[in-house]
Coordinates of N, CA and C in Angstrom, one line a residue:
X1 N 0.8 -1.2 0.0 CA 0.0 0.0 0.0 C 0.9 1.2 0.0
X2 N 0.7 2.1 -0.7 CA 1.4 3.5 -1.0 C 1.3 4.0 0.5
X3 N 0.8 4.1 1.5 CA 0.5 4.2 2.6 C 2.0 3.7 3.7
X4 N 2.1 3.1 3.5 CA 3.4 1.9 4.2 C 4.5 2.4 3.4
X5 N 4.5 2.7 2.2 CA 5.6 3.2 1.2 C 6.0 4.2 2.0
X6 N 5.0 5.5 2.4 CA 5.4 7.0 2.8 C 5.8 6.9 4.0
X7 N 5.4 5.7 5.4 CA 5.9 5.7 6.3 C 7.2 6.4 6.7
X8 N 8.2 6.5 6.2 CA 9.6 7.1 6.6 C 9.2 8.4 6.8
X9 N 8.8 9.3 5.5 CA 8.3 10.6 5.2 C 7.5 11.1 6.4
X10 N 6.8 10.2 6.3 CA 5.6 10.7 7.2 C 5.9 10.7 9.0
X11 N 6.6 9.5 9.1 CA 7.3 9.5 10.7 C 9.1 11.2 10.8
X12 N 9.2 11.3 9.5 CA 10.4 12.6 9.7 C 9.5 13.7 10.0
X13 N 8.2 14.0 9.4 CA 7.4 14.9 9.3 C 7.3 15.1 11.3
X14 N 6.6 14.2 11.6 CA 6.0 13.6 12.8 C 7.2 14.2 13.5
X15 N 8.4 13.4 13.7 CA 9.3 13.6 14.5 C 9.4 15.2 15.0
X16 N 9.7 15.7 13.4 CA 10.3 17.1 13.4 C 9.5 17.4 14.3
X17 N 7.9 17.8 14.3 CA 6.9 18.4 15.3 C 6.8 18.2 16.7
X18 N 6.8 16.9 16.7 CA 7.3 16.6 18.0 C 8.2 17.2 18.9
X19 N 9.3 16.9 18.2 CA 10.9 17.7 18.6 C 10.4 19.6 18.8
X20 N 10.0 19.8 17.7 CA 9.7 21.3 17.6 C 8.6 22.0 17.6
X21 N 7.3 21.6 17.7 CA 6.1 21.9 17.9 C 4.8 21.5 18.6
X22 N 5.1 20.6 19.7 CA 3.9 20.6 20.7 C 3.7 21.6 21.6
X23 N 4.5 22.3 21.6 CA 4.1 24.0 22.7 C 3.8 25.0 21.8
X24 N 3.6 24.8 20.6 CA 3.8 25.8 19.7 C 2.2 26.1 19.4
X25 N 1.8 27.2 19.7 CA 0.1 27.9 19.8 C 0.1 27.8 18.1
X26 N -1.5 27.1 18.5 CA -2.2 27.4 16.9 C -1.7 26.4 15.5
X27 N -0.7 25.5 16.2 CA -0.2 24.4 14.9 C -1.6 24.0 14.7
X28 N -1.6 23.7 12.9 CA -2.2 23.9 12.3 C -3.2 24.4 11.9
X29 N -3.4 25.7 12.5 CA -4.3 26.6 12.7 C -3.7 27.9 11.2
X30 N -2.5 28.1 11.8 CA -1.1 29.2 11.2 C -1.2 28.1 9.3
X31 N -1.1 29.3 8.4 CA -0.4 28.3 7.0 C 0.7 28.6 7.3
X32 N 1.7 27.5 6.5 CA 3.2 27.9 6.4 C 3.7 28.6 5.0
X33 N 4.7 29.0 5.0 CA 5.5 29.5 3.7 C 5.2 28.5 2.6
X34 N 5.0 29.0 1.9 CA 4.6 27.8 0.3 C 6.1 27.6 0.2
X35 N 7.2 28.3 0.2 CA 9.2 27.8 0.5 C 9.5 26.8 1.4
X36 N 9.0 27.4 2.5 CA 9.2 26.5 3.4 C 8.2 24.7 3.2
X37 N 7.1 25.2 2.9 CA 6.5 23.7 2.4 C 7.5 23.1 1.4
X38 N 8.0 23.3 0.2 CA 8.3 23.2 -0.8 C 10.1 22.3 -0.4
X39 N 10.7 23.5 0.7 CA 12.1 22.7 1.3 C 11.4 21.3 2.0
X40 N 10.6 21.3 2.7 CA 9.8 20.2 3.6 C 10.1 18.9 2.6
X41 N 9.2 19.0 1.5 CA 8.8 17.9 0.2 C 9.9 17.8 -0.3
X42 N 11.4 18.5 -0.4 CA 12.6 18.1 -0.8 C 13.5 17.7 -0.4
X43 N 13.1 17.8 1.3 CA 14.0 17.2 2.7 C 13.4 15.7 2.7
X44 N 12.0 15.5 2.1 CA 11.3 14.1 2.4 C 11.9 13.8 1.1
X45 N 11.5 14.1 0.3 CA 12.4 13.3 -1.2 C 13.8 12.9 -1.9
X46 N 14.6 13.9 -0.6 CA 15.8 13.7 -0.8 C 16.6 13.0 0.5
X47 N 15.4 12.6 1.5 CA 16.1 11.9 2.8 C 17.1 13.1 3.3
X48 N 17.4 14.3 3.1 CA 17.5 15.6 3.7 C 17.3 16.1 5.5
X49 N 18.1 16.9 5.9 CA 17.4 17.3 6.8 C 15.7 18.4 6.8
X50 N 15.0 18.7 7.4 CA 13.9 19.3 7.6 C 14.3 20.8 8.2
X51 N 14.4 22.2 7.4 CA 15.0 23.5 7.8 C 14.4 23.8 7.1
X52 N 13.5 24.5 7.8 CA 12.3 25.4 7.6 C 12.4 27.0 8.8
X53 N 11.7 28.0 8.8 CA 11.9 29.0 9.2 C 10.8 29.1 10.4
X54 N 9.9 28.1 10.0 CA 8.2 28.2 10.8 C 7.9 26.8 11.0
X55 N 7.7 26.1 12.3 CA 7.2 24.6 12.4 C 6.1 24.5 12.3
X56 N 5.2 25.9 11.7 CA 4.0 25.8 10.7 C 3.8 25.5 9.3
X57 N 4.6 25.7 9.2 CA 4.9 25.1 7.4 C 5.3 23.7 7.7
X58 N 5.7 23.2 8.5 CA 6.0 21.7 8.8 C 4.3 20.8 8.8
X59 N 3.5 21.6 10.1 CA 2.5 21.1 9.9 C 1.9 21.0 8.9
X60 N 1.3 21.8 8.4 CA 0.8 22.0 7.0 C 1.5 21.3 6.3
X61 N 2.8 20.6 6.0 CA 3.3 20.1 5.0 C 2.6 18.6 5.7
X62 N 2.6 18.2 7.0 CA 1.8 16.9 7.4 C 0.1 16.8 6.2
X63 N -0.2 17.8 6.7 CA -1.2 17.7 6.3 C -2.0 18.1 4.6
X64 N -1.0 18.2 4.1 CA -0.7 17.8 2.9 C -0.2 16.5 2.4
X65 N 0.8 16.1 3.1 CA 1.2 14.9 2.2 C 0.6 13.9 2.8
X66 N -0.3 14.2 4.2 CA -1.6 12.8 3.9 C -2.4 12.9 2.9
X67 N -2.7 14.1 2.7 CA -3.9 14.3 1.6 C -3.6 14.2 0.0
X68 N -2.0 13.7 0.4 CA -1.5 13.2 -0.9 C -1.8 12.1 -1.3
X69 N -1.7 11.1 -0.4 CA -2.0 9.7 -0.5 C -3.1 9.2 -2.1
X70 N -2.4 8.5 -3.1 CA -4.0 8.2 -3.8 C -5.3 7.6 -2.6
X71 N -4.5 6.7 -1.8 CA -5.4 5.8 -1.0 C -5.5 6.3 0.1
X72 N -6.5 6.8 0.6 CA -6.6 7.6 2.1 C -6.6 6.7 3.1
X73 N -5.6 7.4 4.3 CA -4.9 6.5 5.5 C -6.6 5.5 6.0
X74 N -7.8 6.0 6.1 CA -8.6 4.9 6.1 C -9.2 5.0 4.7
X75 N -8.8 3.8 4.2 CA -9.7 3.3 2.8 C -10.9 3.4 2.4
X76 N -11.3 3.8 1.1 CA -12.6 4.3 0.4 C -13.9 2.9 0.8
X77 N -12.8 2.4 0.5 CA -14.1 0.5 1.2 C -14.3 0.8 2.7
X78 N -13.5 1.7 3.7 CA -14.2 1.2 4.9 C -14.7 2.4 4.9
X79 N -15.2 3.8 4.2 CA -15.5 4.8 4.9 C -16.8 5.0 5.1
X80 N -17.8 4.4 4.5 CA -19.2 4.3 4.6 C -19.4 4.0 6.2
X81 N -18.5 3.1 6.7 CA -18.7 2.2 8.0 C -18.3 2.7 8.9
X82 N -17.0 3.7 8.5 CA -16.6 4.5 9.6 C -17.8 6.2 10.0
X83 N -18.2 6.2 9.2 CA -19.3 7.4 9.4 C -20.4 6.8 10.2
X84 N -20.7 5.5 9.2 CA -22.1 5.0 10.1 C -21.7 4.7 11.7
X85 N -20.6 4.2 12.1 CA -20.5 4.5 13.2 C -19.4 5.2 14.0
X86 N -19.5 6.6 14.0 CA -18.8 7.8 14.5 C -19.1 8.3 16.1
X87 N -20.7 8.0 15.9 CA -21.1 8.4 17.1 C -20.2 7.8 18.7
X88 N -20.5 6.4 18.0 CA -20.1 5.5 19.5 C -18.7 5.3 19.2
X89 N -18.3 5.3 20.4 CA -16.6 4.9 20.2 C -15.9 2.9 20.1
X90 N -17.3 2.6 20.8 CA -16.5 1.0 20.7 C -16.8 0.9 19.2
X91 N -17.9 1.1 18.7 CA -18.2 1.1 17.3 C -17.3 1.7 15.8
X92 N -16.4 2.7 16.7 CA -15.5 3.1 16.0 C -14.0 1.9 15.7
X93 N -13.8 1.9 16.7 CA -12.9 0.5 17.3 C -13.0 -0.3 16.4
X94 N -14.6 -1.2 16.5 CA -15.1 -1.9 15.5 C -14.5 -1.4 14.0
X95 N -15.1 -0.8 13.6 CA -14.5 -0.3 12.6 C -13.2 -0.5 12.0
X96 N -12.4 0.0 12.5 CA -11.6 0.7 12.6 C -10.5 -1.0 12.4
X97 N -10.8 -2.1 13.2 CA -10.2 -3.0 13.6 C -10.7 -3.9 12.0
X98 N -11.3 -3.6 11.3 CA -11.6 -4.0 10.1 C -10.8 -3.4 8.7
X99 N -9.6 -2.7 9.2 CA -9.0 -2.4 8.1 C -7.5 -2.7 8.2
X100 N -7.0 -2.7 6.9 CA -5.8 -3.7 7.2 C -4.9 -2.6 7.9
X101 N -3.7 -3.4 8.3 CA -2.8 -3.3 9.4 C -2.4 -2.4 8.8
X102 N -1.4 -1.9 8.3 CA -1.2 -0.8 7.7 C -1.4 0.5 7.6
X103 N -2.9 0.7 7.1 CA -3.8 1.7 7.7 C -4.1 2.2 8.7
X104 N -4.9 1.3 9.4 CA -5.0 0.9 10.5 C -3.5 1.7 11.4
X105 N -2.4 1.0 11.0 CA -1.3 1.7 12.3 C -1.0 3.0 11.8
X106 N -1.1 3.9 10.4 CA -0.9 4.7 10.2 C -1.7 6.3 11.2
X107 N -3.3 5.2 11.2 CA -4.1 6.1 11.6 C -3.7 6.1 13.3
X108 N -3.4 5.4 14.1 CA -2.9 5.1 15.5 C -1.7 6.1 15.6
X109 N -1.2 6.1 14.2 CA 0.1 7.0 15.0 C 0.0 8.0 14.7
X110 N -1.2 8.5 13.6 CA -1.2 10.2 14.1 C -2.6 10.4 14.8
X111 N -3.2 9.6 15.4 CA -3.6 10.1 16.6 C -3.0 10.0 17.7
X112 N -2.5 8.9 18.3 CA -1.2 9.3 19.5 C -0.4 10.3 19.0
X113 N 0.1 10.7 18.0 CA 0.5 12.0 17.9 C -0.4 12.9 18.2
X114 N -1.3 13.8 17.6 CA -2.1 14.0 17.9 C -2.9 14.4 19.6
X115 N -3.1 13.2 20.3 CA -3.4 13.0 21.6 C -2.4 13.7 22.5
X116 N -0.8 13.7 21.6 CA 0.7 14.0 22.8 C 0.4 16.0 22.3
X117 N 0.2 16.4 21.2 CA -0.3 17.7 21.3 C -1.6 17.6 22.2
X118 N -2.4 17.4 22.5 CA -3.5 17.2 23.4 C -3.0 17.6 24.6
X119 N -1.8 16.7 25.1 CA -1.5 16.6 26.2 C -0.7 18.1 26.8
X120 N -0.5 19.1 26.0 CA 0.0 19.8 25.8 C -0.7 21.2 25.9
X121 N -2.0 21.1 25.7 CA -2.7 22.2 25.6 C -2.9 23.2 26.5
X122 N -2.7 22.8 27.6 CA -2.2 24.3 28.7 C -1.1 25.5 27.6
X123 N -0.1 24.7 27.1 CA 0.9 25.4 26.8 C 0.2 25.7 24.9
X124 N -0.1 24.8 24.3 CA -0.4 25.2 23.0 C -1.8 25.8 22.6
X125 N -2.4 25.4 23.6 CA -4.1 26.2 23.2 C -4.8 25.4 22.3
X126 N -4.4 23.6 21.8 CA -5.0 23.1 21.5 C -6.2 22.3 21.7
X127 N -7.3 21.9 20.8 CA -8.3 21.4 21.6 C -8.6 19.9 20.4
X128 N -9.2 19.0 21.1 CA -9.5 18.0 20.1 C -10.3 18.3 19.3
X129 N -11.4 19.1 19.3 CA -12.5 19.1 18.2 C -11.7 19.8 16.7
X130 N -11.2 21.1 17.2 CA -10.4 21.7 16.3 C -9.4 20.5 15.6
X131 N -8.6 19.6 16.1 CA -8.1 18.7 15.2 C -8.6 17.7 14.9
X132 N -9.6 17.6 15.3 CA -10.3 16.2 14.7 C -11.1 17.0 12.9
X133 N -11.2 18.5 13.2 CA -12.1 19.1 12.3 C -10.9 19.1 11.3
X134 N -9.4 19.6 11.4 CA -8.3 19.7 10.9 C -7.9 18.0 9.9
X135 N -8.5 17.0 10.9 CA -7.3 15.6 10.4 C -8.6 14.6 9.3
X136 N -9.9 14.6 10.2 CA -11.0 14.5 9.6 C -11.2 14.2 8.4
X137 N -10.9 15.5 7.4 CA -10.9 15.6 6.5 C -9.8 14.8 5.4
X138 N -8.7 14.8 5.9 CA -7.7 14.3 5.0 C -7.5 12.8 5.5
X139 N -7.7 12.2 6.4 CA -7.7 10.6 6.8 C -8.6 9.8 6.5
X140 N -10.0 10.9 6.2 CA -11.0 10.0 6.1 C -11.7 10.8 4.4
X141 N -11.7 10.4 3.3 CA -12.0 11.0 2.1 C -13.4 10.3 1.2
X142 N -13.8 10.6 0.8 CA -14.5 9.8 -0.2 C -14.2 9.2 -1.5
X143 N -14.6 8.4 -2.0 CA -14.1 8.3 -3.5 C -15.0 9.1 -4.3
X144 N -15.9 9.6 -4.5 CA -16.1 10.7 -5.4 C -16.6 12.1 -4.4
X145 N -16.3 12.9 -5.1 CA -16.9 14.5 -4.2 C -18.3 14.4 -4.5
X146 N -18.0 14.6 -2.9 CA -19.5 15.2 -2.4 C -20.2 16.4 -2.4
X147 N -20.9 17.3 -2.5 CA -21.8 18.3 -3.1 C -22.3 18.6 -1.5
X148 N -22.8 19.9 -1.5 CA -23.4 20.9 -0.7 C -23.7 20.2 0.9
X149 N -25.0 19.6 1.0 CA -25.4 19.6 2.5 C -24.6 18.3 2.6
X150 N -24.8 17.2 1.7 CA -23.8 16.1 2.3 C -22.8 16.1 2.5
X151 N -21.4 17.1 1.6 CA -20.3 17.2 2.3 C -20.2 17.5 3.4
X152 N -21.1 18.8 3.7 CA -21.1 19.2 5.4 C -21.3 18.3 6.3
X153 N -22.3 17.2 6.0 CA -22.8 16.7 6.8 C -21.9 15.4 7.2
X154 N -21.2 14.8 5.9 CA -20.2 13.8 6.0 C -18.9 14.1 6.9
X155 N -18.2 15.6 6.6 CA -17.1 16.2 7.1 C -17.4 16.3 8.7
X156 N -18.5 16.7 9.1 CA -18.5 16.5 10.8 C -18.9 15.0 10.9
X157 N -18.9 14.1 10.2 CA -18.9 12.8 10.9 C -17.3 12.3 10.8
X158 N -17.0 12.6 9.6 CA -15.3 12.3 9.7 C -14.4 12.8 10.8
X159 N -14.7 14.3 11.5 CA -14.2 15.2 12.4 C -15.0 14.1 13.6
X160 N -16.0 13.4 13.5 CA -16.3 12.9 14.9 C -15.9 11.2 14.7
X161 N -15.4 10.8 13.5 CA -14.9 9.3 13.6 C -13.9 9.7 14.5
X162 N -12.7 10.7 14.0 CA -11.6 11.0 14.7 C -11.3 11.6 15.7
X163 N -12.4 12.4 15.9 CA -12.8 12.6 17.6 C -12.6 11.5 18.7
X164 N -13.6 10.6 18.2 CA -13.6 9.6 19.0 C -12.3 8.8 19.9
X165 N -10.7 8.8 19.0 CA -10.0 8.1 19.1 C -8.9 9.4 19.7
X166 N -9.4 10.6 19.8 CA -8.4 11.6 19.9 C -8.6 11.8 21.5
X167 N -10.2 11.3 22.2 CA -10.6 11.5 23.4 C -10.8 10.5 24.3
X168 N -10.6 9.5 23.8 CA -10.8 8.2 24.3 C -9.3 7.5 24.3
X169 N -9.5 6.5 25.5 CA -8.6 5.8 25.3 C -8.3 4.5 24.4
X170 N -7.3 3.9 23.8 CA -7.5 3.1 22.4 C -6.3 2.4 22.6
X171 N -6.7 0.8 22.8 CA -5.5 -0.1 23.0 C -5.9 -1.0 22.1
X172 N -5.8 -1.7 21.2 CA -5.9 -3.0 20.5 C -5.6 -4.3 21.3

């Protein structure tokens, strides 16, 4: 899976933030430098260091090259089933435990990422809804676009699939 391919990419991305942006107010709230994104995608493509000016252009580059993915970190086959059950969290679980491994750990590690900015929010002013509204979107996609009331209406069930796992505790 192209997914498992990016892993490296995606865990430098992760690190950097870690290392330099869990105290940091408003990650990804702030855009970054379109330069600074631009060095980001040639530090990942070149196995490079990551020197950027803003560890906002870092996030934003996260959240871009999920949204690169052809195949979204949860798959077009499970996403009917992750909406239908968003509400309840064991239901999510369920879910969630029905996609391959891969996926599946991809999505675990940027929400324990994720959850370690959580843990942080005295100092960063983050809250879960705002990233669940933020990650939502790009983890969880459709295979064709969706139009007017049902995008809306699909996009806060995505923001509350991944709510669910950002508030809750989650052990396999």
């Amino acid at each position: 899976a192209v997914v498992s391919t990016q892993s490296t990419g995606l865990w430098r991305i992760v690190d950097y933030l870690y290392q330099n942006g869990l105290y940091e107010e408003e990650l990804f709230a702030v855009r970054g430098s379109p330069m600074d994104i631009g060095a980001v995608r040639d530090a990942i493509d070149t196995d490079g260091p990551i020197r950027v000016s803003s560890v906002h252009s870092v996030a934003e580059s996260l959240i871009l090259f999920l949204d690169s993915f052809p195949d979204p970190v949860i798959p077009h086959e499970h996403y009917p089933v992750c909406l239908e059950h968003c509400t309840h969290f064991a239901n999510s679980k369920r879910a969630l435990r029905n996609i391959d491994f891969s996926h599946r750990n991809v999505f675990k590690y940027i929400c324990a990422f994720l959850r370690e900015i959580l843990s942080h929010s005295e100092q960063n002013r983050s809250n879960a809804k705002f990233l669940s509204q933020v990650f939502g979107d790009v983890l969880l996609k459709p295979q064709l676009p969706e139009a007017g009331n049902v995008a809306k209406s699909t996009s806060k069930k995505r923001s509350l699939f991944v709510y669910q796992f950002l508030t809750n505790d989650y052990d396999e």
